[in-house]
């Protein structure tokens, strides 16, 4: 139904309009939590072998929504209705901001990829806090991904992250420091060890009683990944999210010249390598959420075997639609039983 009817309709719109329509549709379920609960039960039958316990949190299944899909926490109920094992909202900044000029999102259909340069368009932390306060149904963890305003100088970035942490961490199940968007000038420089240590140290003090994750870019070299892993561990981070979108263009396409971060199928290989490297460096001691180019259960299984304890999807969801969650879970369940494992958690890092 999605691929044959809905997707062709949505893909007639430009990428951002299609996104707005889809999010509006999902947000309607906010007013009907009873319906959402029934839909979720139908979407994903209970699968005990796929439950994950990560950073002190229980995830009913390992497939989460990646940040950027629900930037303002407007469609959490609708996304849970589809069966996701977690929903990460944001990136949110202290003050509302419009983001970059349109058009700022492009589909590279032939490659099942997207390029975006949204630039953290969002309604700000207070609007998000209001919505999270009203959220009554949480069948799985809700993460909040935080960032800095575009006009905040890099030297003052820590203050933005601290403001968001103060306003939102008590309303979230986990918090993500996003230093890896390519669309906020200079942001990725904060992944350098000295700046990173200062920032994580400070934010850690403000995220009380919640796991703190750090989301990193796929464009870091191997040594830089090692350094990030070391700093993240030393500064009390509870895990890494690998990875955000890439500035590289491993595809040949007329739209490849558009500025912004590339996601989807062409990102899979590099983002999986980053998962593997980070897992090896941390010796498995730092849980990893693997994201980048996951389209099906085989992809998810590869990420998990490379070292991811959980996975997230964005572009794959745009191309595959809602059935994707159940399809991935079906394959993972089969993989677990074929490998003779008692649970998916035993597969984490088995190829690393
Ligand atoms: C349109 C779009 C907007 C995004 N916005 C954010 C964001 O606000 N914060 C963030 O941390 N990641 C953002 N991302 C990155 C995704 O969360 C994810 O890390 C990346 O797209 C790789 O996963 P995928 O290949 O499954 O899309 C965005 C991605 C896309 C495609």
Tab-separated table of C-alpha atoms in Angstrom, residues 17-334:
chain	number	residue	atom	x	y	z
A	17	UNK	CA	6.292	19.189	1.343
A	18	UNK	CA	5.987	15.394	1.337
A	19	UNK	CA	7.620	15.324	4.729
A	20	UNK	CA	5.188	17.904	6.080
A	21	UNK	CA	2.169	15.995	4.783
A	22	UNK	CA	3.414	12.718	6.254
A	23	UNK	CA	4.151	14.277	9.631
A	24	UNK	CA	0.762	15.948	9.677
A	25	UNK	CA	-0.887	12.582	8.999
A	26	UNK	CA	1.042	10.949	11.814
A	27	UNK	CA	0.355	13.814	14.200
A	28	UNK	CA	-3.398	13.200	13.879
A	29	UNK	CA	-2.955	10.106	16.026
A	30	UNK	CA	-1.995	12.355	18.931
A	31	UNK	CA	-5.685	12.923	19.448
A	32	UNK	CA	-6.456	9.198	19.350
A	33	UNK	CA	-4.037	7.308	21.592
A	34	UNK	CA	-6.477	4.396	21.856
A	35	UNK	CA	-6.330	3.872	18.090
A	36	UNK	CA	-2.538	4.261	18.164
A	37	UNK	CA	-2.239	1.499	20.764
A	38	UNK	CA	-4.295	-0.902	18.645
A	39	UNK	CA	-2.286	-0.026	15.534
A	40	UNK	CA	0.977	-0.678	17.375
A	41	UNK	CA	-0.192	-4.077	18.612
A	42	UNK	CA	-1.094	-5.009	15.035
A	43	UNK	CA	2.068	-3.539	13.516
A	44	UNK	CA	4.507	-5.486	15.643
A	45	UNK	CA	3.649	-8.614	17.536
A	46	UNK	CA	5.647	-8.979	20.779
A	47	UNK	CA	9.123	-10.385	20.179
A	48	UNK	CA	10.981	-11.150	23.369
A	49	UNK	CA	14.210	-12.209	21.637
A	50	UNK	CA	14.534	-8.697	20.168
A	51	UNK	CA	14.168	-6.724	23.379
A	52	UNK	CA	17.276	-4.742	24.172
A	53	UNK	CA	18.559	-3.304	27.418
A	54	UNK	CA	20.917	-0.439	26.585
A	55	UNK	CA	22.387	2.283	28.822
A	56	UNK	CA	19.929	1.314	31.538
A	57	UNK	CA	16.861	1.622	29.294
A	58	UNK	CA	14.505	-1.086	28.041
A	59	UNK	CA	13.786	-1.038	24.313
A	60	UNK	CA	10.931	-3.333	23.182
A	61	UNK	CA	12.709	-3.711	19.839
A	62	UNK	CA	15.939	-2.316	18.356
A	63	UNK	CA	14.519	-0.188	15.515
A	64	UNK	CA	14.221	3.505	16.383
A	65	UNK	CA	13.339	6.681	14.497
A	66	UNK	CA	16.418	8.804	13.778
A	67	UNK	CA	16.553	12.493	14.652
A	68	UNK	CA	15.314	15.016	12.118
A	69	UNK	CA	12.123	13.214	11.139
A	70	UNK	CA	10.137	14.642	14.051
A	71	UNK	CA	12.056	17.810	14.791
A	72	UNK	CA	9.391	19.299	17.069
A	73	UNK	CA	7.985	16.229	18.859
A	74	UNK	CA	4.672	16.495	17.008
A	75	UNK	CA	4.223	12.930	15.846
A	76	UNK	CA	5.581	10.704	18.620
A	77	UNK	CA	2.286	8.873	19.146
A	78	UNK	CA	1.910	8.271	15.389
A	79	UNK	CA	5.464	6.971	15.126
A	80	UNK	CA	4.962	4.631	18.076
A	81	UNK	CA	1.772	3.408	16.382
A	82	UNK	CA	3.967	2.176	13.521
A	83	UNK	CA	5.869	-0.056	15.929
A	84	UNK	CA	9.168	1.733	16.466
A	85	UNK	CA	11.281	0.662	19.442
A	86	UNK	CA	12.301	4.269	20.194
A	87	UNK	CA	11.624	7.741	18.852
A	88	UNK	CA	14.333	10.388	18.865
A	89	UNK	CA	13.002	13.916	18.414
A	90	UNK	CA	14.933	17.071	17.447
A	91	UNK	CA	17.409	18.410	16.740
A	92	UNK	CA	16.034	21.149	18.951
A	93	UNK	CA	17.781	24.412	19.777
A	94	UNK	CA	17.187	26.827	22.673
A	95	UNK	CA	15.412	29.424	20.525
A	96	UNK	CA	13.139	28.719	17.537
A	97	UNK	CA	14.845	29.230	14.174
A	98	UNK	CA	13.730	28.961	10.551
A	99	UNK	CA	16.659	26.984	9.146
A	100	UNK	CA	18.136	27.532	5.703
A	101	UNK	CA	16.354	28.847	2.629
A	102	UNK	CA	14.186	26.476	0.564
A	103	UNK	CA	14.584	24.242	-1.322
A	104	UNK	CA	16.724	22.413	1.211
A	105	UNK	CA	15.863	18.731	0.749
A	106	UNK	CA	16.383	16.621	-2.368
A	107	UNK	CA	15.614	13.040	-3.341
A	108	UNK	CA	18.200	11.089	-5.315
A	109	UNK	CA	15.690	8.391	-6.154
A	110	UNK	CA	17.915	6.235	-8.318
A	111	UNK	CA	20.290	5.845	-5.381
A	112	UNK	CA	17.619	5.687	-2.668
A	113	UNK	CA	19.329	8.659	-1.072
A	114	UNK	CA	18.503	12.134	0.207
A	115	UNK	CA	20.469	15.349	0.490
A	116	UNK	CA	19.338	17.881	3.068
A	117	UNK	CA	20.529	21.216	4.357
A	118	UNK	CA	17.654	22.066	6.673
A	119	UNK	CA	19.949	23.689	9.231
A	120	UNK	CA	18.052	22.824	12.433
A	121	UNK	CA	14.714	24.432	11.544
A	122	UNK	CA	12.699	23.962	14.727
A	123	UNK	CA	10.257	25.598	17.120
A	124	UNK	CA	12.675	25.762	20.032
A	125	UNK	CA	13.055	23.952	23.335
A	126	UNK	CA	10.042	25.463	25.105
A	127	UNK	CA	7.615	24.289	22.424
A	128	UNK	CA	9.142	20.825	22.578
A	129	UNK	CA	9.037	20.760	26.372
A	130	UNK	CA	5.324	21.558	26.272
A	131	UNK	CA	4.616	18.668	23.918
A	132	UNK	CA	6.727	16.184	25.872
A	133	UNK	CA	4.986	17.175	29.096
A	134	UNK	CA	1.658	16.265	27.518
A	135	UNK	CA	2.816	12.958	26.110
A	136	UNK	CA	0.968	10.294	28.062
A	137	UNK	CA	1.749	7.163	26.069
A	138	UNK	CA	5.368	6.029	25.956
A	139	UNK	CA	5.517	2.377	24.952
A	140	UNK	CA	9.263	2.802	24.299
A	141	UNK	CA	12.018	5.330	25.040
A	142	UNK	CA	11.823	8.888	23.734
A	143	UNK	CA	15.172	10.542	23.055
A	144	UNK	CA	15.772	14.262	22.692
A	145	UNK	CA	18.497	15.376	20.301
A	146	UNK	CA	19.903	18.820	21.144
A	147	UNK	CA	21.910	21.379	19.207
A	148	UNK	CA	22.937	25.002	19.110
A	149	UNK	CA	21.297	27.977	17.411
A	150	UNK	CA	22.920	29.082	14.185
A	151	UNK	CA	23.643	32.579	15.489
A	152	UNK	CA	25.230	31.377	18.729
A	153	UNK	CA	28.990	31.723	18.337
A	154	UNK	CA	30.905	28.463	18.512
A	155	UNK	CA	32.671	29.640	21.699
A	156	UNK	CA	29.283	29.884	23.420
A	157	UNK	CA	27.910	26.605	22.050
A	158	UNK	CA	28.200	24.851	25.408
A	159	UNK	CA	25.646	27.251	26.866
A	160	UNK	CA	23.080	26.311	24.207
A	161	UNK	CA	23.517	22.613	24.913
A	162	UNK	CA	23.227	23.232	28.646
A	163	UNK	CA	20.021	25.265	28.179
A	164	UNK	CA	18.450	22.466	26.166
A	165	UNK	CA	19.604	19.867	28.673
A	166	UNK	CA	18.088	21.837	31.542
A	167	UNK	CA	14.785	22.370	29.750
A	168	UNK	CA	14.360	18.898	28.307
A	169	UNK	CA	16.343	16.132	29.929
A	170	UNK	CA	13.830	15.433	32.705
A	171	UNK	CA	11.155	15.011	30.001
A	172	UNK	CA	13.218	12.591	27.924
A	173	UNK	CA	14.388	9.017	28.412
A	174	UNK	CA	17.753	9.821	26.862
A	175	UNK	CA	19.539	12.904	25.557
A	176	UNK	CA	21.717	13.178	22.459
A	177	UNK	CA	24.362	15.826	21.915
A	178	UNK	CA	24.431	16.421	18.186
A	179	UNK	CA	27.778	17.756	16.989
A	180	UNK	CA	27.602	16.187	13.584
A	181	UNK	CA	25.133	18.105	11.459
A	182	UNK	CA	26.939	19.448	8.408
A	183	UNK	CA	24.395	22.274	8.065
A	184	UNK	CA	25.278	24.444	11.053
A	185	UNK	CA	28.511	26.259	10.266
A	186	UNK	CA	31.440	25.095	12.394
A	187	UNK	CA	29.414	22.590	14.425
A	188	UNK	CA	31.531	19.587	13.516
A	189	UNK	CA	34.638	21.307	14.903
A	190	UNK	CA	33.186	20.628	18.338
A	191	UNK	CA	33.991	16.948	17.774
A	192	UNK	CA	37.687	17.791	18.208
A	193	UNK	CA	38.992	16.340	21.482
A	194	UNK	CA	39.552	19.484	23.546
A	195	UNK	CA	36.268	21.174	22.602
A	196	UNK	CA	34.408	17.874	22.902
A	197	UNK	CA	35.728	17.153	26.384
A	198	UNK	CA	34.735	20.598	27.621
A	199	UNK	CA	31.261	20.350	26.135
A	200	UNK	CA	30.485	16.802	27.239
A	201	UNK	CA	31.795	17.423	30.712
A	202	UNK	CA	29.489	20.394	31.154
A	203	UNK	CA	26.414	18.847	29.534
A	204	UNK	CA	26.883	15.652	31.546
A	205	UNK	CA	26.406	17.661	34.756
A	206	UNK	CA	23.047	18.914	33.459
A	207	UNK	CA	21.622	15.634	32.229
A	208	UNK	CA	20.783	14.153	35.587
A	209	UNK	CA	19.735	10.524	35.835
A	210	UNK	CA	19.416	10.043	32.081
A	211	UNK	CA	21.763	8.403	29.595
A	212	UNK	CA	23.684	10.849	27.430
A	213	UNK	CA	24.607	9.906	23.860
A	214	UNK	CA	26.883	11.671	21.404
A	215	UNK	CA	26.016	11.656	17.697
A	216	UNK	CA	28.997	11.713	15.375
A	217	UNK	CA	29.709	12.292	11.689
A	218	UNK	CA	30.685	9.605	9.184
A	219	UNK	CA	33.352	11.895	7.777
A	220	UNK	CA	35.727	11.539	10.733
A	221	UNK	CA	38.924	9.633	9.970
A	222	UNK	CA	39.667	6.468	11.917
A	223	UNK	CA	42.025	8.171	14.359
A	224	UNK	CA	39.507	10.925	14.983
A	225	UNK	CA	36.889	8.257	15.749
A	226	UNK	CA	39.247	6.681	18.271
A	227	UNK	CA	39.798	10.074	19.904
A	228	UNK	CA	36.055	10.757	20.083
A	229	UNK	CA	35.439	7.354	21.656
A	230	UNK	CA	38.116	7.978	24.289
A	231	UNK	CA	36.817	11.443	25.165
A	232	UNK	CA	33.204	10.259	25.211
A	233	UNK	CA	34.082	7.519	27.693
A	234	UNK	CA	36.203	9.794	29.875
A	235	UNK	CA	33.492	12.442	30.032
A	236	UNK	CA	30.706	10.135	31.133
A	237	UNK	CA	28.882	9.701	27.863
A	238	UNK	CA	26.727	6.564	27.889
A	239	UNK	CA	26.927	5.800	24.199
A	240	UNK	CA	27.457	6.946	20.639
A	241	UNK	CA	25.119	7.395	17.694
A	242	UNK	CA	26.981	6.544	14.493
A	243	UNK	CA	26.337	8.332	12.168
A	244	UNK	CA	24.856	11.559	10.876
A	245	UNK	CA	24.770	12.394	7.132
A	246	UNK	CA	27.921	12.661	5.003
A	247	UNK	CA	29.452	15.555	3.108
A	248	UNK	CA	31.030	13.086	0.692
A	249	UNK	CA	29.267	12.154	-2.540
A	250	UNK	CA	29.793	8.474	-3.252
A	251	UNK	CA	27.175	8.771	-6.022
A	252	UNK	CA	26.959	10.122	-9.526
A	253	UNK	CA	23.771	12.185	-9.799
A	254	UNK	CA	22.688	15.582	-11.117
A	255	UNK	CA	21.620	16.590	-7.607
A	256	UNK	CA	24.869	15.448	-5.974
A	257	UNK	CA	26.196	18.984	-6.350
A	258	UNK	CA	23.573	20.308	-3.925
A	259	UNK	CA	25.111	21.404	-0.629
A	260	UNK	CA	24.139	19.449	2.475
A	261	UNK	CA	24.371	16.037	4.069
A	262	UNK	CA	23.769	12.859	2.093
A	263	UNK	CA	21.858	9.985	3.677
A	264	UNK	CA	20.331	6.708	2.619
A	265	UNK	CA	21.679	3.693	0.759
A	266	UNK	CA	25.075	5.227	-0.243
A	267	UNK	CA	25.835	6.012	3.405
A	268	UNK	CA	25.467	2.436	4.602
A	269	UNK	CA	29.032	1.203	4.086
A	270	UNK	CA	30.852	4.129	5.699
A	271	UNK	CA	28.468	4.502	8.623
A	272	UNK	CA	28.778	0.776	9.330
A	273	UNK	CA	32.571	1.089	9.288
A	274	UNK	CA	32.294	3.886	11.851
A	275	UNK	CA	30.156	1.623	14.063
A	276	UNK	CA	32.774	-1.137	13.781
A	277	UNK	CA	35.692	1.157	14.545
A	278	UNK	CA	33.980	2.752	17.539
A	279	UNK	CA	32.956	-0.654	18.888
A	280	UNK	CA	36.491	-1.962	18.581
A	281	UNK	CA	38.003	1.105	20.225
A	282	UNK	CA	35.586	0.991	23.143
A	283	UNK	CA	35.985	-2.755	23.497
A	284	UNK	CA	32.234	-2.977	23.530
A	285	UNK	CA	32.076	-0.792	26.670
A	286	UNK	CA	30.232	2.098	24.998
A	287	UNK	CA	26.851	1.157	23.526
A	288	UNK	CA	26.366	2.251	19.924
A	289	UNK	CA	23.214	3.169	18.042
A	290	UNK	CA	23.860	2.434	14.373
A	291	UNK	CA	22.200	4.639	11.760
A	292	UNK	CA	22.879	5.234	8.092
A	293	UNK	CA	21.458	3.533	5.037
A	294	UNK	CA	19.346	0.871	6.735
A	295	UNK	CA	16.601	-0.307	4.389
A	296	UNK	CA	15.871	-3.854	5.517
A	297	UNK	CA	16.573	-6.537	8.061
A	298	UNK	CA	19.833	-7.605	6.417
A	299	UNK	CA	21.150	-4.046	6.774
A	300	UNK	CA	20.069	-3.868	10.403
A	301	UNK	CA	21.674	-7.249	11.134
A	302	UNK	CA	24.970	-6.077	9.587
A	303	UNK	CA	24.981	-2.926	11.740
A	304	UNK	CA	24.293	-4.974	14.855
A	305	UNK	CA	27.001	-7.514	14.043
A	306	UNK	CA	29.405	-4.599	13.456
A	307	UNK	CA	28.728	-3.384	16.990
A	308	UNK	CA	25.408	-1.550	17.166
A	309	UNK	CA	23.150	-2.394	20.103
A	310	UNK	CA	20.265	-0.525	18.494
A	311	UNK	CA	19.572	0.893	15.043
A	312	UNK	CA	17.721	3.919	13.711
A	313	UNK	CA	16.200	4.729	10.341
A	314	UNK	CA	15.344	7.859	8.415
A	315	UNK	CA	15.897	7.690	4.646
A	316	UNK	CA	14.992	3.994	4.486
A	317	UNK	CA	11.685	4.852	6.127
A	318	UNK	CA	11.004	7.527	3.497
A	319	UNK	CA	11.590	5.004	0.699
A	320	UNK	CA	10.124	1.860	2.315
A	321	UNK	CA	7.365	3.286	4.495
A	322	UNK	CA	5.687	1.945	7.614
A	323	UNK	CA	5.917	-1.816	6.819
A	324	UNK	CA	9.644	-1.451	7.195
A	325	UNK	CA	9.624	-1.860	10.976
A	326	UNK	CA	7.912	-5.244	10.981
A	327	UNK	CA	9.956	-6.417	7.982
A	328	UNK	CA	13.197	-5.645	9.820
A	329	UNK	CA	12.010	-7.324	13.006
A	330	UNK	CA	10.937	-10.452	11.097
A	331	UNK	CA	14.367	-10.803	9.527
A	332	UNK	CA	16.196	-10.123	12.790
A	333	UNK	CA	14.149	-12.734	14.599
A	334	UNK	CA	15.008	-15.304	11.929
